[in-house]
CSV table of C-alpha atoms and ligand atoms in Angstrom, one decimal:
chain,number,residue,atom,x,y,z
A,1,MET,CA,-4.8,16.7,20.7
A,2,LYS,CA,-3.7,14.1,18.3
A,3,LYS,CA,-6.6,12.8,16.1
A,4,HIS,CA,-7.4,9.3,15.5
A,5,ASN,CA,-6.4,9.3,11.9
A,6,PHE,CA,-8.3,6.8,9.7
A,7,SER,CA,-7.2,8.5,6.4
A,8,ALA,CA,-6.8,6.2,3.4
A,9,GLY,CA,-3.6,8.0,2.2
A,10,PRO,CA,-1.5,9.9,2.8
A,11,CYS,CA,-2.0,8.2,6.0
A,12,ILE,CA,-1.0,8.1,9.7
A,13,LEU,CA,2.6,7.7,10.7
A,14,PRO,CA,4.1,6.8,14.1
A,15,GLN,CA,4.5,9.8,16.4
A,16,SER,CA,8.1,9.0,17.1
A,17,VAL,CA,8.8,9.0,13.4
A,18,LEU,CA,7.2,12.3,12.9
A,19,GLN,CA,9.4,13.8,15.7
A,20,LYS,CA,12.7,12.5,14.2
A,21,ALA,CA,11.5,13.6,10.9
A,22,ALA,CA,10.8,17.1,12.2
A,23,GLN,CA,14.3,17.3,14.0
A,24,ALA,CA,16.1,16.3,10.6
A,25,VAL,CA,14.5,19.4,8.9
A,26,THR,CA,16.3,21.8,11.3
A,27,ASN,CA,19.5,19.8,12.2
A,28,PHE,CA,20.0,16.5,10.4
A,29,ASN,CA,22.4,14.1,12.3
A,30,ASP,CA,23.8,17.0,14.3
A,31,SER,CA,25.4,18.4,11.1
A,32,GLY,CA,24.2,21.9,11.6
A,33,LEU,CA,22.4,21.5,8.3
A,34,SER,CA,18.8,20.6,7.3
A,35,ILE,CA,18.3,17.4,5.5
A,36,LEU,CA,16.5,19.4,2.9
A,37,GLU,CA,19.6,21.4,1.9
A,38,VAL,CA,22.5,18.9,1.6
A,39,SER,CA,23.7,17.2,-1.4
A,40,HIS,CA,22.2,13.8,-2.2
A,41,ARG,CA,25.9,12.6,-2.9
A,42,SER,CA,26.9,13.3,0.7
A,43,LYS,CA,27.8,10.4,2.9
A,44,ASP,CA,24.9,10.8,5.4
A,45,ILE,CA,22.4,10.8,2.5
A,46,VAL,CA,24.0,7.9,0.6
A,47,ASN,CA,23.6,6.0,4.0
A,48,VAL,CA,19.9,6.9,4.1
A,49,MET,CA,19.2,5.7,0.7
A,50,GLU,CA,21.2,2.5,1.3
A,51,GLY,CA,19.7,2.1,4.6
A,52,ALA,CA,16.2,2.3,3.4
A,53,ARG,CA,16.8,-0.2,0.6
A,54,GLU,CA,18.4,-2.7,2.9
A,55,LEU,CA,15.6,-2.4,5.6
A,56,ALA,CA,12.9,-2.9,3.0
A,57,LEU,CA,14.6,-6.2,1.7
A,58,GLU,CA,15.2,-7.3,5.3
A,59,HIS,CA,11.7,-6.9,6.4
A,60,LEU,CA,10.5,-8.9,3.4
A,61,GLY,CA,13.2,-11.6,3.9
A,62,LEU,CA,14.5,-10.8,0.3
A,63,GLN,CA,18.1,-10.1,1.2
A,64,ASN,CA,20.8,-12.1,-0.9
A,65,LYS,CA,18.0,-13.7,-3.1
A,66,GLY,CA,18.7,-11.7,-6.3
A,67,TYR,CA,16.3,-8.9,-5.6
A,68,LYS,CA,17.0,-5.1,-5.7
A,69,ALA,CA,15.2,-2.4,-3.9
A,70,LEU,CA,14.6,1.0,-5.4
A,71,PHE,CA,13.1,4.2,-4.2
A,72,LEU,CA,11.7,6.0,-7.3
A,73,GLN,CA,9.5,8.9,-8.0
A,74,GLY,CA,6.2,9.1,-10.0
A,75,GLY,CA,4.1,7.1,-7.5
A,76,ALA,CA,2.6,3.8,-7.9
A,77,SER,CA,0.9,5.3,-11.0
A,78,LEU,CA,4.2,5.5,-12.9
A,79,GLU,CA,4.8,1.9,-12.1
A,80,PHE,CA,1.7,1.0,-13.9
A,81,LEU,CA,3.6,2.1,-17.0
A,82,MET,CA,7.1,1.0,-16.0
A,83,VAL,CA,6.1,-2.6,-15.4
A,84,ALA,CA,4.7,-2.9,-18.9
A,85,TYR,CA,7.8,-1.1,-20.3
A,86,ASN,CA,10.2,-3.4,-18.7
A,87,LEU,CA,8.3,-6.7,-18.9
A,88,LEU,CA,5.7,-6.7,-21.6
A,89,GLU,CA,6.9,-8.5,-24.7
A,90,THR,CA,4.2,-11.0,-25.8
A,91,LYS,CA,1.3,-10.4,-23.2
A,92,GLY,CA,0.6,-9.1,-19.9
A,93,ALA,CA,-2.0,-10.9,-17.8
A,94,TYR,CA,-4.1,-8.8,-15.3
A,95,MET,CA,-6.5,-9.2,-12.6
A,96,ASN,CA,-8.9,-6.4,-12.3
A,97,THR,CA,-10.0,-5.8,-8.8
A,98,GLY,CA,-10.8,-2.1,-8.8
A,99,THR,CA,-9.8,1.4,-9.7
A,100,TRP,CA,-6.0,1.0,-9.3
A,101,ALA,CA,-5.8,-2.3,-11.2
A,102,ASP,CA,-7.9,-0.8,-13.9
A,103,LYS,CA,-5.4,2.1,-14.3
A,104,ALA,CA,-2.7,-0.4,-14.5
A,105,ILE,CA,-4.4,-2.3,-17.3
A,106,LYS,CA,-5.0,1.1,-19.1
A,107,GLU,CA,-1.2,1.9,-19.1
A,108,ALA,CA,-0.1,-1.5,-20.2
A,109,LYS,CA,-2.6,-1.3,-23.1
A,110,LEU,CA,-0.4,1.6,-24.5
A,111,LEU,CA,2.4,-0.9,-25.0
A,112,GLY,CA,1.1,-4.1,-26.1
A,113,ASN,CA,-1.2,-7.1,-25.6
A,114,VAL,CA,-3.2,-7.2,-22.4
A,115,ASP,CA,-5.3,-10.2,-21.1
A,116,VAL,CA,-7.6,-9.5,-18.2
A,117,VAL,CA,-7.9,-12.9,-17.0
A,118,ALA,CA,-10.1,-12.2,-13.9
A,119,SER,CA,-12.3,-9.3,-12.8
A,120,SER,CA,-14.8,-8.5,-10.1
A,121,LYS,CA,-16.3,-5.4,-11.8
A,122,ASP,CA,-19.7,-7.1,-12.3
A,123,GLN,CA,-20.2,-6.6,-8.4
A,124,ASN,CA,-18.6,-3.1,-8.1
A,125,PHE,CA,-15.3,-4.8,-7.0
A,126,ASN,CA,-16.8,-6.1,-3.7
A,127,TYR,CA,-14.9,-9.6,-3.9
A,128,ILE,CA,-11.7,-11.1,-5.1
A,129,PRO,CA,-12.1,-13.3,-8.2
A,130,LYS,CA,-10.8,-16.9,-7.8
A,131,GLY,CA,-10.3,-19.8,-10.2
A,132,PHE,CA,-8.9,-18.1,-13.1
A,133,THR,CA,-6.2,-19.3,-15.6
A,134,ILE,CA,-3.1,-17.3,-16.5
A,135,PRO,CA,-2.2,-17.9,-20.2
A,136,ALA,CA,1.1,-19.9,-20.9
A,137,ASP,CA,2.4,-17.1,-23.1
A,138,ALA,CA,2.1,-14.3,-20.6
A,139,ASP,CA,5.3,-12.5,-19.6
A,140,TYR,CA,3.9,-11.5,-16.3
A,141,PHE,CA,0.7,-11.7,-14.2
A,142,HIS,CA,-0.2,-8.2,-12.5
A,143,CYS,CA,-2.4,-8.1,-9.3
A,144,THR,CA,-3.3,-5.6,-6.6
A,145,SER,CA,-2.9,-7.3,-3.2
A,146,ASN,CA,-5.1,-4.8,-1.5
A,147,ASN,CA,-7.8,-2.6,-2.9
A,148,THR,CA,-7.6,0.6,-1.0
A,149,ILE,CA,-10.9,1.8,-2.4
A,150,PHE,CA,-13.2,-1.1,-2.3
A,151,GLY,CA,-11.7,-2.8,0.8
A,152,THR,CA,-10.9,-6.1,-0.6
A,153,GLN,CA,-7.6,-8.0,-0.1
A,154,MET,CA,-6.0,-11.0,-1.7
A,155,GLN,CA,-5.2,-14.0,0.5
A,156,ASN,CA,-3.7,-16.2,-2.1
A,157,PHE,CA,-1.4,-15.5,-5.0
A,158,PRO,CA,-1.3,-17.8,-8.0
A,159,ASP,CA,1.5,-20.2,-8.8
A,160,THR,CA,2.6,-19.5,-12.3
A,161,ASP,CA,5.5,-19.5,-14.6
A,162,ALA,CA,4.9,-15.9,-15.6
A,163,ALA,CA,6.6,-13.3,-13.5
A,164,LEU,CA,4.4,-12.5,-10.6
A,165,VAL,CA,4.0,-8.7,-10.2
A,166,CYS,CA,2.1,-7.1,-7.4
A,167,ASP,CA,1.0,-3.6,-6.5
A,168,MET,CA,1.2,-3.6,-2.7
A,169,SER,CA,0.7,0.1,-2.1
A,170,SER,CA,-1.8,-0.2,0.6
A,171,ASP,CA,-0.7,-3.4,2.5
A,172,ILE,CA,3.0,-3.7,2.2
A,173,PHE,CA,4.8,-4.5,5.5
A,174,SER,CA,1.4,-5.3,7.1
A,175,ARG,CA,1.3,-9.0,7.0
A,176,VAL,CA,3.7,-12.1,6.5
A,177,LEU,CA,3.7,-13.4,3.1
A,178,ASP,CA,6.1,-15.7,1.1
A,179,PHE,CA,7.6,-12.7,-0.6
A,180,THR,CA,10.0,-14.8,-2.6
A,181,LYS,CA,7.0,-15.9,-4.7
A,182,PHE,CA,7.0,-12.4,-6.3
A,183,ASP,CA,9.2,-11.2,-9.0
A,184,LEU,CA,8.2,-7.5,-8.8
A,185,ILE,CA,6.5,-5.6,-5.9
A,186,TYR,CA,5.9,-1.9,-5.9
A,187,ALA,CA,4.3,0.4,-3.4
A,188,GLY,CA,3.8,4.2,-3.1
A,189,ALA,CA,5.1,5.1,0.2
A,190,GLN,CA,2.1,7.1,1.4
A,191,LYS,CA,-0.2,4.2,2.3
A,192,ASN,CA,1.9,2.3,4.9
A,193,MET,CA,5.4,3.4,5.0
A,194,GLY,CA,5.9,7.2,4.7
A,195,PRO,CA,5.0,10.4,3.1
A,196,ALA,CA,4.0,10.9,-0.6
A,197,GLY,CA,6.8,11.4,-3.0
A,198,THR,CA,8.8,8.1,-3.2
A,199,THR,CA,7.7,4.7,-4.4
A,200,LEU,CA,9.4,1.4,-3.3
A,201,VAL,CA,10.2,-1.0,-6.0
A,202,ILE,CA,11.5,-4.5,-5.3
A,203,VAL,CA,12.5,-6.3,-8.4
A,204,LYS,CA,14.2,-9.8,-9.1
A,205,GLU,CA,17.0,-8.8,-11.4
A,206,GLU,CA,16.8,-11.9,-13.6
A,207,ILE,CA,13.4,-11.0,-15.1
A,208,LEU,CA,14.9,-7.6,-16.5
A,209,GLY,CA,16.4,-7.0,-19.9
A,210,LYS,CA,14.2,-9.4,-21.9
A,211,VAL,CA,12.1,-6.9,-23.8
A,212,SER,CA,13.0,-5.8,-27.3
A,213,ARG,CA,11.7,-2.2,-27.0
A,214,VAL,CA,14.0,0.7,-26.2
A,215,ILE,CA,13.3,1.9,-22.7
A,216,PRO,CA,13.7,5.6,-21.9
A,217,SER,CA,16.3,6.0,-19.1
A,218,MET,CA,13.9,7.2,-16.5
A,219,LEU,CA,11.6,4.3,-17.0
A,220,ASP,CA,14.3,1.5,-17.2
A,221,TYR,CA,14.7,-0.5,-13.9
A,222,GLN,CA,18.2,-1.5,-14.9
A,223,VAL,CA,19.3,2.0,-15.2
A,224,HIS,CA,18.0,2.9,-11.7
A,225,ILE,CA,19.5,-0.4,-10.4
A,226,SER,CA,22.9,0.6,-11.8
A,227,LYS,CA,22.8,4.0,-10.2
A,228,ASP,CA,21.5,2.8,-6.8
A,229,SER,CA,18.3,4.7,-7.0
A,230,MET,CA,20.3,7.9,-7.7
A,231,PHE,CA,20.1,8.2,-11.5
A,232,ASN,CA,18.6,11.7,-10.8
A,233,THR,CA,18.2,13.5,-7.6
A,234,PRO,CA,16.2,11.1,-5.4
A,235,ALA,CA,13.3,12.0,-3.1
A,236,VAL,CA,15.6,12.1,0.0
A,237,TYR,CA,13.2,13.3,2.5
A,238,PRO,CA,10.4,11.0,1.7
A,239,THR,CA,12.8,8.1,1.6
A,240,TYR,CA,14.3,9.2,4.9
A,241,VAL,CA,10.9,9.2,6.6
A,242,SER,CA,10.2,5.8,5.0
A,243,MET,CA,13.5,4.5,6.6
A,244,LEU,CA,12.5,6.0,10.0
A,245,THR,CA,9.0,4.1,9.8
A,246,LEU,CA,11.0,0.9,8.6
A,247,GLU,CA,13.3,1.3,11.7
A,248,TRP,CA,10.2,1.8,14.0
A,249,LEU,CA,8.7,-1.4,12.5
A,250,LYS,CA,12.1,-3.3,13.2
A,251,ASP,CA,12.0,-2.1,16.8
A,252,LEU,CA,8.5,-3.3,17.1
A,253,GLY,CA,9.5,-6.8,16.0
A,254,GLY,CA,8.9,-6.6,12.4
A,255,ILE,CA,6.1,-7.7,10.1
A,256,ALA,CA,5.1,-10.7,12.2
A,257,GLU,CA,4.4,-8.6,15.1
A,258,ILE,CA,2.6,-5.9,13.4
A,259,GLU,CA,0.4,-8.4,11.6
A,260,LYS,CA,-0.9,-9.5,15.1
A,261,ILE,CA,-1.9,-6.0,16.0
A,262,ASN,CA,-3.4,-5.5,12.5
A,263,ASN,CA,-5.4,-8.7,12.9
A,264,ALA,CA,-6.7,-7.6,16.3
A,265,LYS,CA,-7.6,-4.2,14.9
A,266,ALA,CA,-9.5,-5.7,12.0
A,267,ALA,CA,-11.3,-8.3,14.1
A,268,LEU,CA,-12.5,-5.6,16.5
A,269,LEU,CA,-13.9,-3.4,13.8
A,270,TYR,CA,-15.4,-6.1,11.5
A,271,SER,CA,-17.2,-7.9,14.5
A,272,GLU,CA,-18.9,-4.5,15.3
A,273,ILE,CA,-19.8,-4.0,11.7
A,274,ASP,CA,-21.4,-7.5,11.8
A,275,GLU,CA,-23.1,-7.3,15.1
A,276,ASN,CA,-24.4,-3.6,14.9
A,277,PRO,CA,-27.7,-3.7,13.0
A,278,LEU,CA,-27.2,-0.1,11.8
A,279,PHE,CA,-24.2,-0.9,9.7
A,280,ASN,CA,-23.5,-3.0,6.8
A,281,GLY,CA,-20.1,-4.3,5.5
A,282,PHE,CA,-19.5,-3.4,1.8
A,283,VAL,CA,-17.3,-6.7,1.2
A,284,THR,CA,-19.7,-9.6,1.8
A,285,ASN,CA,-17.1,-12.6,1.6
A,286,ALA,CA,-15.5,-12.4,5.0
A,287,GLU,CA,-12.3,-13.9,3.5
A,288,ASP,CA,-11.9,-11.1,1.1
A,289,ARG,CA,-12.3,-8.4,3.6
A,290,SER,CA,-9.2,-6.0,3.8
A,291,LYS,CA,-7.5,-5.7,7.1
A,292,MET,CA,-6.1,-2.4,6.1
A,293,ASN,CA,-9.3,-0.6,4.6
A,294,ALA,CA,-12.8,-1.5,6.1
A,295,THR,CA,-15.5,-0.3,4.0
A,296,PHE,CA,-19.1,0.0,5.4
A,297,THR,CA,-22.3,1.8,5.2
A,298,LEU,CA,-25.2,3.0,7.4
A,299,ASN,CA,-28.4,1.2,6.7
A,300,ASN,CA,-30.4,4.3,7.4
A,301,ASP,CA,-29.2,7.5,5.8
A,302,ASP,CA,-31.3,9.6,8.3
A,303,LEU,CA,-28.7,8.6,11.0
A,304,LYS,CA,-25.9,10.0,8.9
A,305,GLU,CA,-25.7,13.5,10.6
A,306,ARG,CA,-25.8,11.9,13.9
A,307,PHE,CA,-23.0,9.5,13.2
A,308,ASP,CA,-20.8,12.0,11.6
A,309,THR,CA,-21.2,14.4,14.6
A,310,LEU,CA,-20.4,11.6,17.0
A,311,TRP,CA,-17.2,10.4,15.3
A,312,LYS,CA,-15.9,13.8,14.7
A,313,SER,CA,-16.5,14.9,18.3
A,314,ALA,CA,-14.6,11.7,19.4
A,315,GLY,CA,-11.6,13.0,17.6
A,316,ILE,CA,-11.8,10.8,14.5
A,317,SER,CA,-10.6,12.0,11.2
A,318,GLY,CA,-10.6,10.7,7.6
A,319,LEU,CA,-13.5,8.3,7.9
A,320,ASN,CA,-15.5,9.3,4.8
A,321,GLY,CA,-15.8,6.6,2.0
A,322,HIS,CA,-14.5,7.0,-1.5
A,323,ARG,CA,-16.9,8.5,-3.8
A,324,SER,CA,-17.2,5.3,-5.7
A,325,VAL,CA,-18.4,3.2,-2.9
A,326,GLY,CA,-20.0,5.9,-0.6
A,327,GLY,CA,-20.4,5.3,3.2
A,328,TYR,CA,-17.3,5.0,5.4
A,329,ARG,CA,-13.9,3.7,5.0
A,330,ALA,CA,-11.7,3.0,8.1
A,331,SER,CA,-8.1,2.7,7.1
A,332,MET,CA,-6.1,0.8,9.8
A,333,TYR,CA,-2.6,1.1,8.6
A,334,ASN,CA,0.5,-0.1,10.6
A,335,ALA,CA,0.7,3.1,12.5
A,336,LEU,CA,-2.9,3.3,13.6
A,337,PRO,CA,-3.1,2.1,17.4
A,338,LEU,CA,-5.7,-0.4,18.4
A,339,GLU,CA,-7.1,2.3,20.8
A,340,SER,CA,-8.2,4.4,17.8
A,341,VAL,CA,-10.2,1.5,16.6
A,342,GLN,CA,-11.8,1.0,20.0
A,343,VAL,CA,-12.9,4.7,19.9
A,344,LEU,CA,-14.6,4.1,16.5
A,345,VAL,CA,-16.3,1.0,17.8
A,346,ASP,CA,-17.4,2.9,21.0
A,347,VAL,CA,-19.0,5.6,18.8
A,348,MET,CA,-20.8,2.9,16.6
A,349,GLN,CA,-22.2,1.3,19.8
A,350,GLU,CA,-23.3,4.8,21.1
A,351,LEU,CA,-25.2,5.4,17.9
A,352,LYS,CA,-27.0,2.1,18.4
A,353,ARG,CA,-28.0,3.0,21.9
A,354,LYS,CA,-29.3,6.4,20.8
A,355,ALA,CA,-31.0,5.4,17.6
B,1,LIG,C1,-2.9,5.0,-3.9
B,1,LIG,C2,-2.7,3.8,-4.6
B,1,LIG,C3,-2.1,3.8,-5.9
B,1,LIG,C4,-1.7,5.2,-6.5
B,1,LIG,O1,-0.6,5.6,-5.8
B,1,LIG,P1,0.1,7.1,-6.3
B,1,LIG,O2,1.5,7.0,-5.5
B,1,LIG,O3,-0.7,8.2,-6.0
B,1,LIG,O4,0.4,7.0,-7.7
B,1,LIG,C5,-1.8,2.7,-6.6
B,1,LIG,N1,-2.2,1.6,-6.1
B,1,LIG,C6,-2.7,1.4,-5.0
B,1,LIG,C7,-3.2,0.0,-4.6
B,1,LIG,C8,-3.1,2.4,-4.2
B,1,LIG,O5,-3.7,2.3,-2.9
């Protein structure tokens, strides 16, 4: 039986995508060849790479607006460094909302001046800082839209003259935003788009080419753009599966439609967390709560064994919290059905009845 997969990443993918992906491993596009054993220069694969890039821009409403989409390797973690390599001249302004933002700051500091303009470290990152100022001489402002580990999510993005850079690894394609506000968006595929191994980068071309440092080829966005993400052998299979997921999303009606489902899932779970006296939400400000990753704890640790047995026997997988937060984390990415959240809520109610 298929499990209710609440894993934070790599995460659940649509069943129909997994079936097509499996088919391509044995016989890709009826070619008599596996997608794993053909040249990345072959027409079918070039079409995959182009299709994935186009679909990504189309979903975000960024076609013909000066943006380029790239599917690169090295994960979101390499983007922490690449962003600074390509954009940091005078100063990088950063918002620190948790582990991933912290790592991005660390990499940027290797290359130049970094100003942490806002942080929620004082309360173990359980809120999104507000009311901060971005220095006028900042080349860019970097933020993390959704904090996968702590379960907070930004609702508003600052208006600034600096380039707006956002790590959207764990909530890209999950909600409607004015994406034209952003100059550079990046996202590791494995949270809401595909398997691990490829990273989507969307960049407004006009912000590139302005730094004085020499950029090694593999770290240079302009090099990757000039080669259509094929400067070196790309991660064809992860990009193919990402493309299938983006097609699935398009058939469903796009981001606007998936957002409605994501809102329903989050409302269902958070209302149970709020109403059930056995549980506590980790993020206290309701407006800062992530619709992708809900973090919560049990009030009474003595119930842990009973709760863990209940959810595991209900077919739920991947619910344990990150070690820096403890408790539980329910990741409700695009492909997780509402029914899975209902199963979790039923288990939480059952625990209350039996406690
Ligand atoms: C998982 C995650 C990362 C790290 O991604 P890798 O692909 O493993 O490098 C970075 N940022 C956020 C917000 C994440 O959730």
